[in-house]
CSV table of C-alpha atoms and ligand atoms in Angstrom, one decimal:
chain,number,residue,atom,x,y,z
A,1,UNK,CA,-5.5,36.4,46.3
A,2,UNK,CA,-2.9,38.6,48.8
A,3,UNK,CA,-2.4,41.2,45.7
A,4,UNK,CA,-0.9,43.4,48.9
A,5,UNK,CA,1.8,40.5,49.6
A,6,UNK,CA,2.3,39.1,46.0
A,7,UNK,CA,2.1,42.0,43.9
A,8,UNK,CA,4.5,45.0,45.3
A,9,UNK,CA,6.9,45.6,42.8
A,10,UNK,CA,6.4,48.0,40.0
A,11,UNK,CA,10.1,48.5,37.7
A,12,UNK,CA,8.6,50.2,34.8
A,13,UNK,CA,6.7,53.5,36.0
A,14,UNK,CA,5.6,56.3,34.2
A,15,UNK,CA,5.9,59.7,35.6
A,16,UNK,CA,3.9,62.0,33.4
A,17,UNK,CA,7.3,63.5,31.7
A,18,UNK,CA,9.8,60.5,32.0
A,19,UNK,CA,10.1,56.8,32.7
A,20,UNK,CA,11.7,55.5,35.5
A,21,UNK,CA,13.0,51.4,35.1
A,22,UNK,CA,14.8,50.0,38.0
A,23,UNK,CA,18.4,48.8,36.4
A,24,UNK,CA,18.1,44.9,36.2
A,25,UNK,CA,21.5,44.8,35.7
A,26,UNK,CA,22.3,45.8,39.4
A,27,UNK,CA,20.2,44.0,41.3
A,28,UNK,CA,19.7,42.3,44.1
A,29,UNK,CA,23.1,44.4,45.2
A,30,UNK,CA,21.5,47.7,44.2
A,31,UNK,CA,18.4,49.0,43.7
A,32,UNK,CA,19.0,52.1,41.2
A,33,UNK,CA,16.8,53.6,39.2
A,34,UNK,CA,16.9,54.6,35.5
A,35,UNK,CA,15.5,57.8,34.2
A,36,UNK,CA,14.4,58.2,30.5
A,37,UNK,CA,13.9,61.6,28.4
A,38,UNK,CA,13.8,60.0,25.3
A,39,UNK,CA,13.3,57.2,23.0
A,40,UNK,CA,17.2,56.7,22.2
A,41,UNK,CA,17.5,56.4,25.9
A,42,UNK,CA,14.7,53.4,26.2
A,43,UNK,CA,16.1,52.0,23.4
A,44,UNK,CA,19.3,51.7,24.8
A,45,UNK,CA,17.6,50.8,28.2
A,46,UNK,CA,16.1,47.4,26.5
A,47,UNK,CA,19.5,46.6,24.6
A,48,UNK,CA,21.5,46.5,27.5
A,49,UNK,CA,18.5,45.1,29.6
A,50,UNK,CA,18.3,47.3,32.0
A,51,UNK,CA,14.5,46.6,32.0
A,52,UNK,CA,14.2,43.2,30.4
A,53,UNK,CA,11.4,40.4,29.8
A,54,UNK,CA,9.0,40.5,26.9
A,55,UNK,CA,6.1,42.1,28.3
A,56,UNK,CA,8.4,44.7,30.3
A,57,UNK,CA,10.5,45.5,27.5
A,58,UNK,CA,7.0,46.0,25.0
A,59,UNK,CA,5.5,48.4,28.1
A,60,UNK,CA,8.8,50.5,27.6
A,61,UNK,CA,8.6,50.5,24.3
A,62,UNK,CA,5.5,51.8,23.7
A,63,UNK,CA,6.3,54.1,26.4
A,64,UNK,CA,9.6,55.1,24.4
A,65,UNK,CA,7.5,56.1,21.4
A,66,UNK,CA,4.8,58.6,24.2
A,67,UNK,CA,8.5,60.0,25.1
A,68,UNK,CA,9.0,60.5,21.1
A,69,UNK,CA,5.5,62.6,20.5
A,70,UNK,CA,6.4,64.7,23.6
A,71,UNK,CA,9.6,65.9,22.6
A,72,UNK,CA,8.3,66.3,18.9
A,73,UNK,CA,10.7,63.8,17.2
A,74,UNK,CA,10.1,62.6,14.2
A,75,UNK,CA,7.9,58.8,15.2
A,76,UNK,CA,8.9,56.7,12.1
A,77,UNK,CA,12.9,56.7,12.7
A,78,UNK,CA,11.5,56.1,16.7
A,79,UNK,CA,9.4,52.9,15.9
A,80,UNK,CA,11.5,51.4,13.7
A,81,UNK,CA,14.4,52.7,16.4
A,82,UNK,CA,12.9,50.5,19.1
A,83,UNK,CA,11.2,47.6,17.4
A,84,UNK,CA,15.5,47.1,16.3
A,85,UNK,CA,16.4,47.1,20.0
A,86,UNK,CA,16.0,43.1,20.4
A,87,UNK,CA,14.6,40.5,17.8
A,88,UNK,CA,13.1,37.3,19.9
A,89,UNK,CA,10.2,39.3,22.2
A,90,UNK,CA,7.3,39.6,20.3
A,91,UNK,CA,5.9,41.6,22.6
A,92,UNK,CA,7.6,45.1,21.8
A,93,UNK,CA,6.9,44.4,18.3
A,94,UNK,CA,3.1,44.1,19.5
A,95,UNK,CA,3.1,47.2,20.9
A,96,UNK,CA,4.8,49.4,18.5
A,97,UNK,CA,2.0,48.1,16.2
A,98,UNK,CA,-0.6,49.3,18.2
A,99,UNK,CA,1.0,52.4,18.8
A,100,UNK,CA,1.9,53.1,15.3
A,101,UNK,CA,-2.5,52.5,14.8
A,102,UNK,CA,-2.5,55.0,16.7
A,103,UNK,CA,-0.7,57.2,15.3
A,104,UNK,CA,-2.0,56.3,12.1
A,105,UNK,CA,-5.4,57.6,13.4
A,106,UNK,CA,-4.3,60.9,14.1
A,107,UNK,CA,-3.8,60.4,18.3
A,108,UNK,CA,-1.7,63.1,19.7
A,109,UNK,CA,0.3,62.9,22.4
A,110,UNK,CA,-2.1,62.8,24.8
A,111,UNK,CA,-4.1,59.7,23.5
A,112,UNK,CA,-0.2,57.9,22.7
A,113,UNK,CA,-0.1,58.4,26.3
A,114,UNK,CA,-3.2,56.7,27.2
A,115,UNK,CA,-2.5,53.9,24.7
A,116,UNK,CA,0.3,52.9,26.3
A,117,UNK,CA,-1.2,53.2,29.9
A,118,UNK,CA,-3.9,50.8,28.5
A,119,UNK,CA,-0.8,48.7,27.2
A,120,UNK,CA,0.5,48.7,30.8
A,121,UNK,CA,-2.6,47.9,32.9
A,122,UNK,CA,-4.0,45.0,30.7
A,123,UNK,CA,-0.5,43.3,30.7
A,124,UNK,CA,-1.1,43.4,35.0
A,125,UNK,CA,-4.9,42.5,34.5
A,126,UNK,CA,-3.8,39.3,32.4
A,127,UNK,CA,-1.0,38.3,34.4
A,128,UNK,CA,-3.6,38.0,37.3
A,129,UNK,CA,-5.8,36.8,35.6
A,130,UNK,CA,-3.4,33.6,34.1
A,131,UNK,CA,-2.3,33.3,38.1
A,132,UNK,CA,-5.6,31.8,38.9
A,133,UNK,CA,-6.1,29.7,35.4
A,134,UNK,CA,-2.7,28.2,35.6
A,135,UNK,CA,-2.5,27.6,39.4
A,136,UNK,CA,-5.8,25.7,38.8
A,137,UNK,CA,-3.3,22.9,36.8
A,138,UNK,CA,-1.6,22.3,39.6
A,139,UNK,CA,-2.1,19.5,42.0
A,140,UNK,CA,-2.3,20.7,46.0
A,141,UNK,CA,1.3,20.2,48.1
A,142,UNK,CA,3.1,20.2,44.3
A,143,UNK,CA,6.7,21.1,43.2
A,144,UNK,CA,7.4,23.3,40.5
A,145,UNK,CA,10.4,24.2,38.8
A,146,UNK,CA,10.8,28.0,37.1
A,147,UNK,CA,13.3,29.8,34.5
A,148,UNK,CA,15.0,32.8,34.4
A,149,UNK,CA,12.7,35.6,35.1
A,150,UNK,CA,9.0,36.2,34.6
A,151,UNK,CA,8.1,37.9,37.5
A,152,UNK,CA,6.9,42.1,38.3
A,153,UNK,CA,9.7,43.1,37.1
A,154,UNK,CA,9.6,41.3,33.6
A,155,UNK,CA,5.8,42.8,33.1
A,156,UNK,CA,3.7,45.1,34.3
A,157,UNK,CA,3.4,43.5,37.7
A,158,UNK,CA,2.5,40.0,39.3
A,159,UNK,CA,4.3,38.1,36.2
A,160,UNK,CA,3.5,35.1,33.8
A,161,UNK,CA,5.3,31.8,35.3
A,162,UNK,CA,5.6,33.8,38.2
A,163,UNK,CA,2.2,34.8,38.9
A,164,UNK,CA,1.3,31.3,38.8
A,165,UNK,CA,3.7,29.9,41.2
A,166,UNK,CA,2.7,33.1,43.5
A,167,UNK,CA,-1.0,32.2,42.7
A,168,UNK,CA,0.0,28.4,43.5
A,169,UNK,CA,1.9,29.2,46.6
A,170,UNK,CA,-0.7,31.8,47.6
A,171,UNK,CA,-3.3,28.4,47.1
A,172,UNK,CA,-2.1,26.0,48.8
A,173,UNK,CA,-1.5,24.2,45.7
A,174,UNK,CA,2.6,25.0,45.6
A,175,UNK,CA,4.9,23.7,48.6
A,176,UNK,CA,8.2,23.8,46.7
A,177,UNK,CA,9.4,26.4,44.2
A,178,UNK,CA,12.7,25.9,42.7
A,179,UNK,CA,14.3,28.2,40.2
A,180,UNK,CA,17.4,27.8,37.7
A,181,UNK,CA,20.1,30.4,38.1
A,182,UNK,CA,19.7,31.3,34.3
A,183,UNK,CA,23.2,31.6,33.3
A,184,UNK,CA,24.7,33.4,31.9
A,185,UNK,CA,23.0,36.3,32.6
A,186,UNK,CA,21.3,34.9,36.1
A,187,UNK,CA,17.8,36.3,36.0
A,188,UNK,CA,16.7,33.4,37.7
A,189,UNK,CA,19.9,33.9,40.3
A,190,UNK,CA,19.3,38.2,40.4
A,191,UNK,CA,16.1,38.0,40.3
A,192,UNK,CA,13.7,35.4,40.7
A,193,UNK,CA,15.0,35.0,43.8
A,194,UNK,CA,15.2,38.6,44.8
A,195,UNK,CA,11.4,38.9,43.8
A,196,UNK,CA,10.4,35.3,45.6
A,197,UNK,CA,12.4,36.5,48.7
A,198,UNK,CA,10.7,40.4,48.8
A,199,UNK,CA,7.2,38.0,48.9
A,200,UNK,CA,8.3,35.8,51.7
A,201,UNK,CA,7.8,32.4,49.4
A,202,UNK,CA,9.9,29.6,50.3
A,203,UNK,CA,12.4,28.6,47.0
A,204,UNK,CA,16.0,27.4,47.0
A,205,UNK,CA,18.2,28.1,43.7
A,206,UNK,CA,19.5,25.6,41.8
A,207,UNK,CA,22.3,25.4,39.2
A,208,UNK,CA,20.8,24.2,35.8
A,209,UNK,CA,22.9,22.0,35.6
A,210,UNK,CA,21.2,20.1,38.4
A,211,UNK,CA,17.5,19.8,37.0
A,212,UNK,CA,17.6,16.9,35.3
A,213,UNK,CA,19.0,15.5,38.6
A,214,UNK,CA,16.0,17.2,40.9
A,215,UNK,CA,13.1,15.9,38.5
A,216,UNK,CA,14.6,12.5,38.5
A,217,UNK,CA,14.4,12.8,42.4
A,218,UNK,CA,10.3,13.5,42.0
A,219,UNK,CA,9.9,16.7,44.4
A,220,UNK,CA,9.1,18.9,41.6
A,221,UNK,CA,5.6,17.9,39.3
A,222,UNK,CA,5.3,21.1,37.1
A,223,UNK,CA,8.4,23.0,35.1
A,224,UNK,CA,6.3,26.5,34.5
A,225,UNK,CA,7.7,29.3,32.2
A,226,UNK,CA,7.2,32.3,30.4
A,227,UNK,CA,8.0,32.9,26.4
A,228,UNK,CA,9.4,35.3,24.0
A,229,UNK,CA,7.4,34.1,21.4
A,230,UNK,CA,4.5,31.5,20.3
A,231,UNK,CA,4.5,30.7,17.2
A,232,UNK,CA,1.0,29.8,15.4
A,233,UNK,CA,2.1,25.8,16.2
A,234,UNK,CA,2.6,26.5,19.6
A,235,UNK,CA,6.3,25.9,19.2
A,236,UNK,CA,7.8,28.8,22.3
A,237,UNK,CA,10.5,30.5,22.4
A,238,UNK,CA,12.5,31.3,25.9
A,239,UNK,CA,15.5,31.6,27.5
A,240,UNK,CA,18.2,29.5,26.7
A,241,UNK,CA,18.3,26.4,28.6
A,242,UNK,CA,13.9,25.7,28.7
A,243,UNK,CA,14.4,23.6,25.6
A,244,UNK,CA,16.7,20.7,27.5
A,245,UNK,CA,14.5,21.4,31.0
A,246,UNK,CA,11.2,20.2,28.0
A,247,UNK,CA,12.8,17.5,27.2
A,248,UNK,CA,14.1,16.3,31.0
A,249,UNK,CA,10.5,17.2,31.7
A,250,UNK,CA,9.0,15.1,29.5
A,251,UNK,CA,11.7,12.3,30.4
A,252,UNK,CA,11.4,12.4,34.2
A,253,UNK,CA,7.4,12.5,33.6
A,254,UNK,CA,6.9,15.9,34.6
A,255,UNK,CA,4.7,18.3,33.5
A,256,UNK,CA,5.6,21.4,31.2
A,257,UNK,CA,3.7,24.6,31.2
A,258,UNK,CA,4.3,28.0,29.7
A,259,UNK,CA,2.5,31.0,30.4
A,260,UNK,CA,2.5,34.4,28.3
A,261,UNK,CA,-0.5,36.7,27.9
A,262,UNK,CA,-1.6,37.1,24.2
A,263,UNK,CA,0.8,40.1,23.6
A,264,UNK,CA,3.9,36.7,23.0
A,265,UNK,CA,1.9,34.6,20.7
A,266,UNK,CA,2.7,35.3,17.2
A,267,UNK,CA,-0.2,34.1,14.5
A,268,UNK,CA,2.1,34.9,11.9
A,269,UNK,CA,5.1,33.1,12.5
A,270,UNK,CA,4.3,29.3,11.6
A,271,UNK,CA,6.5,27.6,13.6
A,272,UNK,CA,9.8,28.3,15.7
A,273,UNK,CA,11.9,27.2,12.9
A,274,UNK,CA,10.8,30.8,11.6
A,275,UNK,CA,11.9,32.7,14.8
A,276,UNK,CA,14.7,34.7,15.2
A,277,UNK,CA,16.9,33.7,18.4
A,278,UNK,CA,19.1,36.6,19.7
A,279,UNK,CA,22.7,36.1,19.5
A,280,UNK,CA,24.7,38.9,22.2
A,281,UNK,CA,27.9,39.2,23.2
A,282,UNK,CA,30.6,36.8,23.9
A,283,UNK,CA,31.4,38.1,26.5
A,284,UNK,CA,28.5,38.2,28.7
A,285,UNK,CA,29.9,34.4,28.6
A,286,UNK,CA,32.9,34.6,29.3
A,287,UNK,CA,33.1,36.9,32.4
A,288,UNK,CA,30.9,36.5,35.8
A,289,UNK,CA,29.4,39.9,37.4
A,290,UNK,CA,31.8,41.5,34.6
A,291,UNK,CA,35.5,40.1,36.0
A,292,UNK,CA,36.2,37.8,33.3
A,293,UNK,CA,36.4,34.0,34.3
A,294,UNK,CA,37.8,32.7,31.1
A,295,UNK,CA,41.3,32.4,29.6
A,296,UNK,CA,41.7,34.6,27.2
A,297,UNK,CA,42.3,34.1,23.6
A,298,UNK,CA,39.2,31.5,24.2
A,299,UNK,CA,35.5,32.4,22.5
A,300,UNK,CA,32.5,31.8,23.3
A,301,UNK,CA,28.6,31.1,21.4
A,302,UNK,CA,25.9,33.2,23.2
A,303,UNK,CA,22.3,32.5,22.0
A,304,UNK,CA,20.3,33.8,24.3
A,305,UNK,CA,17.1,32.2,23.6
A,306,UNK,CA,15.7,28.4,22.4
A,307,UNK,CA,12.7,27.0,21.3
A,308,UNK,CA,10.8,24.5,23.3
A,309,UNK,CA,8.2,22.4,20.2
A,310,UNK,CA,4.7,22.1,20.7
A,311,UNK,CA,5.0,18.7,21.2
A,312,UNK,CA,6.9,18.7,24.4
A,313,UNK,CA,4.3,21.4,25.9
A,314,UNK,CA,1.8,20.3,28.5
A,315,UNK,CA,-0.5,23.9,28.6
A,316,UNK,CA,0.0,27.1,26.9
A,317,UNK,CA,-1.6,29.6,29.6
A,318,UNK,CA,-2.8,32.7,28.0
A,319,UNK,CA,-5.6,35.5,29.5
A,320,UNK,CA,-7.9,34.1,26.7
A,321,UNK,CA,-7.7,30.4,27.9
A,322,UNK,CA,-6.1,27.6,28.7
A,323,UNK,CA,-3.8,25.6,25.6
A,324,UNK,CA,-3.5,21.8,26.6
A,325,UNK,CA,-1.1,20.2,24.3
A,326,UNK,CA,-0.9,22.8,22.1
A,327,UNK,CA,-1.5,22.1,17.7
A,328,UNK,CA,-2.1,24.5,15.2
A,329,UNK,CA,-6.0,24.3,15.1
A,330,UNK,CA,-6.5,24.9,18.6
A,331,UNK,CA,-4.2,27.9,19.0
A,332,UNK,CA,-6.1,29.4,15.8
A,333,UNK,CA,-9.5,28.5,17.9
A,334,UNK,CA,-7.9,31.5,20.8
A,335,UNK,CA,-6.1,33.4,18.3
A,336,UNK,CA,-7.5,33.3,15.2
A,337,UNK,CA,-5.1,32.6,12.5
B,1,MRU,O1,17.0,38.2,28.1
B,1,MRU,P1,15.6,38.4,28.7
B,1,MRU,O2,15.9,38.1,30.6
B,1,MRU,O3,14.8,39.9,28.2
B,1,MRU,O4,14.8,36.9,28.7
B,1,MRU,C1,13.6,37.0,29.0
B,1,MRU,C2,12.7,35.5,29.4
B,1,MRU,O5,13.7,34.2,28.4
B,1,MRU,C3,11.2,35.2,30.1
B,1,MRU,O6,11.6,33.9,30.3
B,1,MRU,C4,9.9,35.5,29.1
B,1,MRU,O7,10.3,37.1,28.7
B,1,MRU,C5,9.5,35.5,29.9
B,1,MRU,S1,8.7,37.4,30.9
B,1,MRU,C6,7.2,37.1,31.5
């Protein structure tokens, strides 16, 4: 695997005394970096989606705790503030729980720095391993469709679903890549296409509403997505629109793969019914690139995640292994109860 070609983007960078984040609100038009020097700035960057993607927000939050420790801030309130930044991706709570355990064990700022670095490094290693595992499920010369952005921007590097696509393209298993634009925030159009073009991976953007038509044409064999939280029975919360892709995939005989590190698995949540779905401001739906496109006076409903039931998922790929046709028992075998 040529990681020099396929793993070059680092959107979350620890600088020793501050955190640098590639501002994902501005891509692809502008590559601007934000410097955070305290936990409040990191919290705001997570809320505003300057940094986004389940693993990336967990990693950023861990660095937020390090900043709080270095600034001599009270750590309990800093942990609570970071935790409340977004509700759905469990990686955020998982990373903060890890930092909290180190604090409880008496860690100083230097030890917390080592823990945050470990969280970041382990995520990269997990992604590279999942890339191999996921690509191994795909027959040579396949076509794939992905949703949202699950690449280097959303993780410590390489990506989850996009890591599988990178590995699949590099290994000759994937010939055709399609990315849904992912309304309303356009993670697919703005971010995934930016990553794919940088890697020189031929890919086509589709309108979200073109997905069923694409599947019917027979050109895609797999839909490959990431996750924000995987419940104990395998139900998976991911970017809004994922559920309808899974329904369409099953109807057309297209396989459906979820790729996520074990930090996204939440065995304390029994099923997808118990996952909180983030509702964001209707303004995100009523405008495109900051310009209002809907008549004044109109309202909108803007849930930004949905839950795909386990029975629609053919494979969950984690760094601990692959679960085909997920069930609670199979999840427990890999992740405990
Ligand atoms: O609202 P976002 O952009 O943070 O949502 C991101 C997603 O839904 C991703 O698919 C998920 O976090 C997996 S990223 C590896």
